[in-house]
Short mmCIF file of C-alpha atoms and ligand atoms in Angstrom, two decimals:
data_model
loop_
_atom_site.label_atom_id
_atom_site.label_comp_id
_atom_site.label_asym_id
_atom_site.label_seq_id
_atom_site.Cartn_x
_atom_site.Cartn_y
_atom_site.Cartn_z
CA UNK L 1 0.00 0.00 0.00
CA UNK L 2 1.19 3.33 -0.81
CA UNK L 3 2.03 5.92 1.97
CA UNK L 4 -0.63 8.77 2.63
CA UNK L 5 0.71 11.95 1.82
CA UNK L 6 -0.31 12.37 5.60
CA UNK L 7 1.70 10.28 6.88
CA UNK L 8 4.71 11.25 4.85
CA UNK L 9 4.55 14.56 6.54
CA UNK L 10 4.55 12.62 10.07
CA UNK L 11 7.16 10.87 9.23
CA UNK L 12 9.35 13.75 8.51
CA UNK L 13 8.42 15.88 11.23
CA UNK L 14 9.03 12.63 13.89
CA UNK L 15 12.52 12.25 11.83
CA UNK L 16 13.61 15.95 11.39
CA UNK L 17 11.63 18.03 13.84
CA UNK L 18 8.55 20.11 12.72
CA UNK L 19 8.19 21.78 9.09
CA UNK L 20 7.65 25.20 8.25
CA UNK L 21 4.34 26.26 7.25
CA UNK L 22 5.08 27.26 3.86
CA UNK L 23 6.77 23.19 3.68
CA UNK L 24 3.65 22.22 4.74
CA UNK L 25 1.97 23.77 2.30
CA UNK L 26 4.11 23.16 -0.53
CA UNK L 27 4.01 19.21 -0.20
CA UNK L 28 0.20 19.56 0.12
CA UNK L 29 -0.40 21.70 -2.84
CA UNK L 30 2.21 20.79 -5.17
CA UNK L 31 3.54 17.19 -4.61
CA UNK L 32 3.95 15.62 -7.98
CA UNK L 33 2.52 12.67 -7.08
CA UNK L 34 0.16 13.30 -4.30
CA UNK L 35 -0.39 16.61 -3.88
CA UNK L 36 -3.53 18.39 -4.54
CA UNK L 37 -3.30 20.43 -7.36
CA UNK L 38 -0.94 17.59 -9.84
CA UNK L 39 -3.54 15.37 -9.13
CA UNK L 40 -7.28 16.53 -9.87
CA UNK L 41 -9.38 19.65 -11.45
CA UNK L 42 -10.24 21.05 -8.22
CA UNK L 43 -12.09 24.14 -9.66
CA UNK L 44 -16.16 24.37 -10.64
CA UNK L 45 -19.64 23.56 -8.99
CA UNK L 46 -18.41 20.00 -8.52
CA UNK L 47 -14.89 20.81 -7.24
CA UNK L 48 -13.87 22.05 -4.06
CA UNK L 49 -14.12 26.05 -4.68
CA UNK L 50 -14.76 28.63 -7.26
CA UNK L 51 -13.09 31.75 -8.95
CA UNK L 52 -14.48 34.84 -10.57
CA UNK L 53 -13.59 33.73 -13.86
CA UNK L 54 -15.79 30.17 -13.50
CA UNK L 55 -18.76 32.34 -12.18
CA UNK L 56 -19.23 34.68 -15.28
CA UNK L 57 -17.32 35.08 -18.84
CA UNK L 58 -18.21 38.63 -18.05
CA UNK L 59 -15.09 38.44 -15.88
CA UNK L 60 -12.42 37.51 -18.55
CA UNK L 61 -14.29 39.19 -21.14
CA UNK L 62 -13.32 42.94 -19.71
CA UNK L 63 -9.86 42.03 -18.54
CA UNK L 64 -9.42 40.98 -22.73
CA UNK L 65 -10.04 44.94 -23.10
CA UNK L 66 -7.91 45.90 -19.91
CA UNK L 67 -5.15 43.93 -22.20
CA UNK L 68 -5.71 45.41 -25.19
CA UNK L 69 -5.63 49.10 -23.91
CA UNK L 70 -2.87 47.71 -21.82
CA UNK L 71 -0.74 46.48 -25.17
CA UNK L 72 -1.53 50.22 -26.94
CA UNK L 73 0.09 51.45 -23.75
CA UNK L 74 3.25 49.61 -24.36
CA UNK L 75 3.10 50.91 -27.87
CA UNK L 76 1.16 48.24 -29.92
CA UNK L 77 4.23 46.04 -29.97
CA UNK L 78 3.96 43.33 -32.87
CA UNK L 79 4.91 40.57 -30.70
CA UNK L 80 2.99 41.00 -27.47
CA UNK L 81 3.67 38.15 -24.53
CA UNK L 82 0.13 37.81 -22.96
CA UNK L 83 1.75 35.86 -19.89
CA UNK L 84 -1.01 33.94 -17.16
CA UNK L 85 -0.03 32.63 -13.52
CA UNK L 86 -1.62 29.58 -12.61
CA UNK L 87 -4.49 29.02 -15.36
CA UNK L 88 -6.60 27.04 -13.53
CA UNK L 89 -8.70 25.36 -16.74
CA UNK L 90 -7.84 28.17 -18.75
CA UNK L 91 -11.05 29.99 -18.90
CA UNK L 92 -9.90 33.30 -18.29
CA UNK L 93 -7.63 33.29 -21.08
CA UNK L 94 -9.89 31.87 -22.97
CA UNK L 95 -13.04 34.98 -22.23
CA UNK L 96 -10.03 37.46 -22.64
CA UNK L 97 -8.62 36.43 -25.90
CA UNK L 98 -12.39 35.96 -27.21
CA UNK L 99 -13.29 40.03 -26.61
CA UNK L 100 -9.42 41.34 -27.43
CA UNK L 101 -9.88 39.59 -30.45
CA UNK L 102 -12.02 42.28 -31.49
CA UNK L 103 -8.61 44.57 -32.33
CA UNK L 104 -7.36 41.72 -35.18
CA UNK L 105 -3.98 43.79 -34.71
CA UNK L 106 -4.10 42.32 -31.02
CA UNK L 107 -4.41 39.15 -31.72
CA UNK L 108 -2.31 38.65 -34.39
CA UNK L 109 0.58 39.87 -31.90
CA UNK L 110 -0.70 37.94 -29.00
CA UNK L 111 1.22 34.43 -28.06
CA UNK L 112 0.12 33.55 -24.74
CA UNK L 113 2.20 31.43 -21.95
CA UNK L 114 0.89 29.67 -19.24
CA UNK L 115 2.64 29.15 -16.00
CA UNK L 116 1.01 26.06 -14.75
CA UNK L 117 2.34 23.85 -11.89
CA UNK L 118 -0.36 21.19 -12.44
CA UNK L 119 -0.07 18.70 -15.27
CA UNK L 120 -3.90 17.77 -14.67
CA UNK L 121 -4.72 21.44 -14.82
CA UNK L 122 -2.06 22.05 -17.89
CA UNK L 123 -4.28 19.02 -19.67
CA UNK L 124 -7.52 21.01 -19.09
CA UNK L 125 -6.03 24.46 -20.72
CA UNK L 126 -4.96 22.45 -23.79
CA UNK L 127 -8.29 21.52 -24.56
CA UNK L 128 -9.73 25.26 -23.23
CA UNK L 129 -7.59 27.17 -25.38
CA UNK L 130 -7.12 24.25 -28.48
CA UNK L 131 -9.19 27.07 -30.51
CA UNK L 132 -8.19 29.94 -29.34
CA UNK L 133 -6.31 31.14 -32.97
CA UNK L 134 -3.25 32.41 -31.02
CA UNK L 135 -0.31 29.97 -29.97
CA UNK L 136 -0.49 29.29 -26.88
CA UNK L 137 2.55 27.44 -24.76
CA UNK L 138 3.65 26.63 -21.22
CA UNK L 139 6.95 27.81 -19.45
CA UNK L 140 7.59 26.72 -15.91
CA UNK L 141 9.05 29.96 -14.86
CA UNK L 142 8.94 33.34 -16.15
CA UNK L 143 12.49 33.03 -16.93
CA UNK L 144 11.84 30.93 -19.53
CA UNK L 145 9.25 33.00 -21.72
CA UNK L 146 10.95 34.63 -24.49
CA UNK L 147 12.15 38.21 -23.71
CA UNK L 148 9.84 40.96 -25.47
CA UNK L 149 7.03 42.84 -24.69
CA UNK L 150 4.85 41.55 -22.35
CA UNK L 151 0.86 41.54 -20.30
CA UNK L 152 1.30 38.95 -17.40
CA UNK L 153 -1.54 38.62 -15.38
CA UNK L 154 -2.70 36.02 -12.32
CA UNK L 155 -6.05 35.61 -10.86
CA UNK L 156 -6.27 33.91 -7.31
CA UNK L 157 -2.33 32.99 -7.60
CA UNK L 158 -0.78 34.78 -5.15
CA UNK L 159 -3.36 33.34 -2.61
CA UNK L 160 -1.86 30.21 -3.01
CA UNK L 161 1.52 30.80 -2.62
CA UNK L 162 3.43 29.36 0.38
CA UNK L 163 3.37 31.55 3.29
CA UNK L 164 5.35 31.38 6.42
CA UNK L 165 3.99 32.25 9.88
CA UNK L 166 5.75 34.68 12.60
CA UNK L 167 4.64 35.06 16.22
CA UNK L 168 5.69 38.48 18.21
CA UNK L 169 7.02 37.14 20.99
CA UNK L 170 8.64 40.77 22.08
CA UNK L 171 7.24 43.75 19.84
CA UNK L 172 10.33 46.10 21.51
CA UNK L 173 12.92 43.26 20.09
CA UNK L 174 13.02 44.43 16.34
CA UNK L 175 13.86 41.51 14.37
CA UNK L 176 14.64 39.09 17.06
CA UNK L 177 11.47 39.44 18.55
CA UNK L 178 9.77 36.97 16.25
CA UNK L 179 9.96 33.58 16.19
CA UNK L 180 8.30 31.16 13.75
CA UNK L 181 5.03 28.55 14.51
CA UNK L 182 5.78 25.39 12.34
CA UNK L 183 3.94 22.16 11.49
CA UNK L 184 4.83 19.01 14.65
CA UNK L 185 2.75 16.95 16.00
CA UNK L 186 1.04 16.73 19.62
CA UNK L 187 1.13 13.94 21.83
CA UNK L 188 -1.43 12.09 19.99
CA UNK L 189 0.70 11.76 17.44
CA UNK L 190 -1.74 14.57 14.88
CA UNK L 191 -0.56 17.20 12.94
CA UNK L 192 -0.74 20.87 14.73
CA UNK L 193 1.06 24.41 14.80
CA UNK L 194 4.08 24.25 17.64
CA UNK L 195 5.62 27.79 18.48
CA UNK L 196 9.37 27.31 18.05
CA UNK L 197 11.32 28.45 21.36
CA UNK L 198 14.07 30.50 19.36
CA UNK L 199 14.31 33.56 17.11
CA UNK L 200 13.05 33.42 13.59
CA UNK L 201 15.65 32.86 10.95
CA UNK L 202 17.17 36.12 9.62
CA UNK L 203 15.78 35.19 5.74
CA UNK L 204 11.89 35.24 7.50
CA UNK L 205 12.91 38.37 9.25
CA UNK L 206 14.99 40.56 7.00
CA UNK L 207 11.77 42.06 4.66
CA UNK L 208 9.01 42.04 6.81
CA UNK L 209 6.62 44.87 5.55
CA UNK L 210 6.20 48.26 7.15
CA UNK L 211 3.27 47.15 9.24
CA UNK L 212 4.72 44.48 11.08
CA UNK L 213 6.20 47.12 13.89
CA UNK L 214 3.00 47.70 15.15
CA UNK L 215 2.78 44.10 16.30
CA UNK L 216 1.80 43.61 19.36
CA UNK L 217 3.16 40.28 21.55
CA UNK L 218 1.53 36.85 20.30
CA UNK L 219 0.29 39.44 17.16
CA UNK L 220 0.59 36.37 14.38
CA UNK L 221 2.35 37.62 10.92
CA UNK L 222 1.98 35.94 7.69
CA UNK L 223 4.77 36.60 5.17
CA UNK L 224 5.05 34.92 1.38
CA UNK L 225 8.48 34.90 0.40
CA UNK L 226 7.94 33.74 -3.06
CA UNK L 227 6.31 36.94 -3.74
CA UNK L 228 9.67 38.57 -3.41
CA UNK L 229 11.25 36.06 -5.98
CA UNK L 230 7.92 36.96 -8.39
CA UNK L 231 8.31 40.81 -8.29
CA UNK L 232 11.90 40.03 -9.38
CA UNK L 233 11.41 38.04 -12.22
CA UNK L 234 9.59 40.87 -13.27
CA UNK L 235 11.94 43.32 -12.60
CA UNK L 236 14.49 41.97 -14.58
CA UNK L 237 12.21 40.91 -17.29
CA UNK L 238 11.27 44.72 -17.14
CA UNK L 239 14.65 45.67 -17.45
CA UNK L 240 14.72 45.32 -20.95
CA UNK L 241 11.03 45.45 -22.65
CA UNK L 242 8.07 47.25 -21.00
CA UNK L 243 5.50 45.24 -19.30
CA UNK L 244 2.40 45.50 -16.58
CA UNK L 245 1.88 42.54 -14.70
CA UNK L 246 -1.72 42.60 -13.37
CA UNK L 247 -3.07 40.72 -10.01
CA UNK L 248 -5.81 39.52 -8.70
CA UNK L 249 -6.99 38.12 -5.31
CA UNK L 250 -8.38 38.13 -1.66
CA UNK L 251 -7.04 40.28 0.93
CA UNK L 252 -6.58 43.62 2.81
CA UNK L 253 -5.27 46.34 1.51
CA UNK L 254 -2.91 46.86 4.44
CA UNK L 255 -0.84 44.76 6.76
CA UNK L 256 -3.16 42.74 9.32
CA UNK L 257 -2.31 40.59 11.83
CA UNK L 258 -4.01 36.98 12.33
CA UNK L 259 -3.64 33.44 10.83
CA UNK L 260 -5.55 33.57 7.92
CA UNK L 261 -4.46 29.94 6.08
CA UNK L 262 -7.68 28.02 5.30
CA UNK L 263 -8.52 24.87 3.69
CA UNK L 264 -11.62 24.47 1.52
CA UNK L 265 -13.29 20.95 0.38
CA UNK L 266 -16.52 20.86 -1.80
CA UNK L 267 -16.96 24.93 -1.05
CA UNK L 268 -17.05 24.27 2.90
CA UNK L 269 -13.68 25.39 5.60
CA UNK L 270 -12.44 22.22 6.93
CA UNK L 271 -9.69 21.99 9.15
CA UNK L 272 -5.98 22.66 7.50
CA UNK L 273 -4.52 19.72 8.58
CA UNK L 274 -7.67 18.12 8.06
CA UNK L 275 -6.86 15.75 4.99
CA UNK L 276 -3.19 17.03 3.74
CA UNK L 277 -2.85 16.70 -0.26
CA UNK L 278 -6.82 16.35 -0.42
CA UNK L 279 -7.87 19.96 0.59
CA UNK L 280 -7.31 23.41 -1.19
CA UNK L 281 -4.79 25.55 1.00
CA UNK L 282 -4.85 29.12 0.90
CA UNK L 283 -3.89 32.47 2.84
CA UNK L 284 -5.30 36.19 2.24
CA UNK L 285 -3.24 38.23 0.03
CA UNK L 286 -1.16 41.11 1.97
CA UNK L 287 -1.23 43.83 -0.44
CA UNK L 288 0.42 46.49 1.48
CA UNK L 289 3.74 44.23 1.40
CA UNK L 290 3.39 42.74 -1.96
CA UNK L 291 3.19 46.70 -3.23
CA UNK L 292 5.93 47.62 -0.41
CA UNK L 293 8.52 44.86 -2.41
CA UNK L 294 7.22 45.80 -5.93
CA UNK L 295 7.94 49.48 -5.28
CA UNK L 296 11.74 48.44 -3.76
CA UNK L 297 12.20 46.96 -7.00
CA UNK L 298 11.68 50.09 -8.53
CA UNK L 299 8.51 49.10 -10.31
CA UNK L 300 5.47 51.36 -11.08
CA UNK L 301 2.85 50.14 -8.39
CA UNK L 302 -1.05 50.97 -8.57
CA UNK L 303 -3.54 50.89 -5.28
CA UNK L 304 -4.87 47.89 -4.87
CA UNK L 305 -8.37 48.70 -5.51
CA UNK L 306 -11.59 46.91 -5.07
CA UNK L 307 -12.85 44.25 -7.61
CA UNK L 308 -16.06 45.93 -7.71
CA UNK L 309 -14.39 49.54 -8.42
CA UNK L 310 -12.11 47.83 -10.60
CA UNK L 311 -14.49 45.96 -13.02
CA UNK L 312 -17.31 48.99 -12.85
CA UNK L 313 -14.07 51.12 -14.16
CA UNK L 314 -13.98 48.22 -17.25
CA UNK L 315 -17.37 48.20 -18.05
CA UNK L 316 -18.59 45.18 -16.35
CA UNK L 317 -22.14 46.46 -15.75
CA UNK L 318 -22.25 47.69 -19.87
CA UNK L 319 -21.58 43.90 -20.68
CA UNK L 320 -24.22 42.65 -18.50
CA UNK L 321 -27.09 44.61 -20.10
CA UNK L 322 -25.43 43.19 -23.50
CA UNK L 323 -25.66 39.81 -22.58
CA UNK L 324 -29.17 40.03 -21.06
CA UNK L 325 -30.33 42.21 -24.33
CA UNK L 326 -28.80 39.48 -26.27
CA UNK L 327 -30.69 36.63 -24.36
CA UNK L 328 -33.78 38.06 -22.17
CA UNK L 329 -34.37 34.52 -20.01
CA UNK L 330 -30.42 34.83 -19.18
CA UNK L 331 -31.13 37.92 -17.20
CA UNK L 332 -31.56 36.48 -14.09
CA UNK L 333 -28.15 34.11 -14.16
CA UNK L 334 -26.17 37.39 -15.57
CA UNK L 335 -27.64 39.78 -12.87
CA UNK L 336 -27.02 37.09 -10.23
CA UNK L 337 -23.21 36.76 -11.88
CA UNK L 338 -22.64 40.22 -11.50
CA UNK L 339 -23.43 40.47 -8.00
CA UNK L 340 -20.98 37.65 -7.06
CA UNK L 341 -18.29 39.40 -8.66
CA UNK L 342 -18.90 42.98 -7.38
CA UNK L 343 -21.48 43.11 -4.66
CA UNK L 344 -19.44 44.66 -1.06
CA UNK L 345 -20.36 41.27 0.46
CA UNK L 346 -19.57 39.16 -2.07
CA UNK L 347 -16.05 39.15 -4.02
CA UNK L 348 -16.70 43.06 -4.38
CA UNK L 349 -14.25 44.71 -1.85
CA UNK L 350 -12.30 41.43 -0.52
CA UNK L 351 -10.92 41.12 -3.50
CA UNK L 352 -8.35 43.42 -4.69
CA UNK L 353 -6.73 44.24 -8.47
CA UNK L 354 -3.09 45.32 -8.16
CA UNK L 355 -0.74 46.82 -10.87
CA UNK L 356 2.83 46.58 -11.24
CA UNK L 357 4.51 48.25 -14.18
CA UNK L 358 7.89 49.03 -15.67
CA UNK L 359 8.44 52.73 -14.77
CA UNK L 360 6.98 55.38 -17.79
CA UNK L 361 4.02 53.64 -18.94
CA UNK L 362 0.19 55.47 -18.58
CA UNK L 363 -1.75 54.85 -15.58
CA UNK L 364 -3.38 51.08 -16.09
CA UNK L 365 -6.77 51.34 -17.09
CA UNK L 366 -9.52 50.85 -14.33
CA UNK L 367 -6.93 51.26 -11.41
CA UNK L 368 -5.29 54.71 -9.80
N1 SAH R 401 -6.55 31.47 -12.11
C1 SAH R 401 -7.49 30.36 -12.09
C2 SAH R 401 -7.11 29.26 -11.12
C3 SAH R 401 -6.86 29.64 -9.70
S1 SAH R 401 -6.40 28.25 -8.70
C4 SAH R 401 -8.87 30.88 -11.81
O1 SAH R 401 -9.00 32.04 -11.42
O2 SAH R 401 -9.83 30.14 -11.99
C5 SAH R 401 -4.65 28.37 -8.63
C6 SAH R 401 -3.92 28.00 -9.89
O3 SAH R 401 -2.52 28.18 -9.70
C7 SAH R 401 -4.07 26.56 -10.34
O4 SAH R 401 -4.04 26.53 -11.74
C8 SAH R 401 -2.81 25.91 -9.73
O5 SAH R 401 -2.48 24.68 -10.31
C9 SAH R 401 -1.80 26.98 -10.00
N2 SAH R 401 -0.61 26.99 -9.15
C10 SAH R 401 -0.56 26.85 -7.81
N3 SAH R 401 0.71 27.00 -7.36
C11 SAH R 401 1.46 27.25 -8.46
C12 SAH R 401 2.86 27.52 -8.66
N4 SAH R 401 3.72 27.56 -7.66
N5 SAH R 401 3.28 27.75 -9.93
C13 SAH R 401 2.42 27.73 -10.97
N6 SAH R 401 1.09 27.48 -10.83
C14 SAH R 401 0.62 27.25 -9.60
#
């Protein structure tokens, strides 16, 4: 019998001590063989949760025109990169490249890359985008896309990136007064969070955002240090060609305290170590320090402003009336559509759209 993903991670924390969070969450989400997203579809009505783009078309549809006002930005480049972040089945791309189509210049510079760490999920956007009339490959790191002009763009990405967690033991210690809470095990022998007994490592210390000296002792601190490594990939593929790189996802638009990782199964919270590999792991967005490293890098950085604000600014509610005028019994499924995406209690002001561009460039459209 093969070994439960579960009990893989016991085994490693009863041989090596406990994990880090963002370990933890790295073997759950993206072990090759076991892990969640390698080895399933998890998105849709049937799966375990749902995005903006797999509620309406209307979604991808306005972001196609946010990239083609973005590309006459950069110039109208003939070769554009139109780069996406974890796909998911590729629907986005597939609503975006449907309305930019209506600029034929667009789309006959568009060749889109996907950044996909699923090969389950990479199968799915084959078949999504088979018809799309652009070409349309993977990369597995944005190193590896062809220099050039470039749109990159990632819609509840970020929320699944690794994060580590940081308790203040002493808010008057600077840097040394954190220390991490890890993965172990109790005396049961079940996964939980143990506070370690020493100082944090310098690397989870050295870059914590702005906010983080307000903590307060036993104040919990979520940091994601692979957003530092994203923001310089772009950078340096700014360096050279101009580019916007365009996010999307759940979060506050300043620094908050408070463990925020949450696993979802068939659109219900379960427990986070209540069925490793089996469960969708995620953690709020900060946006404060995500725009905090982007603007050390020296890159252009918008607000990070409201879906609802942000989509109303597109034309979201034009498109609606479109779409109903264009099939009258669809009104109430387009109206209802609408109001998930941008309704305050809904995905409205949770989520956030964030901008990050290579310096010179207009303001992005729809954001300040
Ligand atoms: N953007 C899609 C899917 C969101 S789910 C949507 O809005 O519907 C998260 C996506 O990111 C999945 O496609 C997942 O496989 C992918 N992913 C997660 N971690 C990743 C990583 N480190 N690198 C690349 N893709 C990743």
């Amino acid at each position: 019998m093969t070994t439960s993903l579960e009990d893989k991670l016991k085994n490693r924390i009863r041989e090596a001590g406990p994990i880090s969070v963002a370990e933890y969450m790295t073997v759950c989400l993206l072990d090759p063989v076991q892990g969640y997203y390698p080895t399933r579809d998890p998105l849709g009505a049937d799966g375990d949760f749902i995005t903006a783009p797999e509620i309406s078309q209307m979604f991808g549809e306005v972001l196609g025109l946010w990239c083609v006002q973005s590309w006459i930005d950069l110039g109208r480049p003939n070769t554009l990169h139109l780069i996406e972040y974890g796909p998911g089945r590729g629907i986005m791309m597939s609503d975006m490249l449907r309305s930019a189509a209506l600029d034929p210049d667009f789309k006959s510079a568009v060749h889109v890359w996907l950044i996909e760490a699923s090969a389950a999920l990479e199968a799915v956007q084959g078949k999504t985008l088979g018809a799309a009339g652009v070409p349309v490959q993977w990369a597995a790191r944005l190193e590896d896309v062809p220099a050039g002009p470039s749109l990159i763009i990632g819609n509840e990405f970020l929320d699944c990136l690794p994060i580590q967690q940081l308790i203040c033991n002493d808010p008057f210690a600077g840097k040394d007064g954190w220390v991490e809470r890890r993965v172990g095990l109790d005396t049961e022998g079940r996964l939980c969070y143990v506070k370690s007994g020493v100082p944090a490592a310098a690397i989870l210390t050295d870059r914590l955002p702005k906010g983080a000296s307000d903590a307060r002792k036993d104040d919990l601190l979520e940091t994601c240090p692979s957003v530092a490594q994203i923001v310089d990939s772009l950078r340096s593929r700014f360096e050279n060609h101009a580019g916007r790189a365009l996010f999307i996802d759940y979060g506050p638009e300043t620094t908050e305290f408070g463990d925020t990782l949450q696993a979802l199964k068939r659109h219900q919270k379960v427990g986070v170590f209540s069925d490793p590999g089996n469960t969708d792991l995620t953690a709020r967005v900060d946006f404060a320090a995500l725009s905090e490293t982007a603007a050390a890098a020296g890159l252009d950085v918008s607000a990070a402003v409201p879906q609802r604000e942000f989509l109303s600014k597109l034309g979201i509610e034009m498109r609606a009336v479109a779409l109903i005028r264009a099939t009258l019994d669809a009104k109430p499924v387009i109206a209802r559509q609408l109001h998930r995406l941008t309704d305050a209690d809904e995905m409205g002001e949770l989520f956030k759209a964030i901008c990050f561009s290579s310096p010179g460039l207009p303001a992005p459209l729809g954001l300040r």
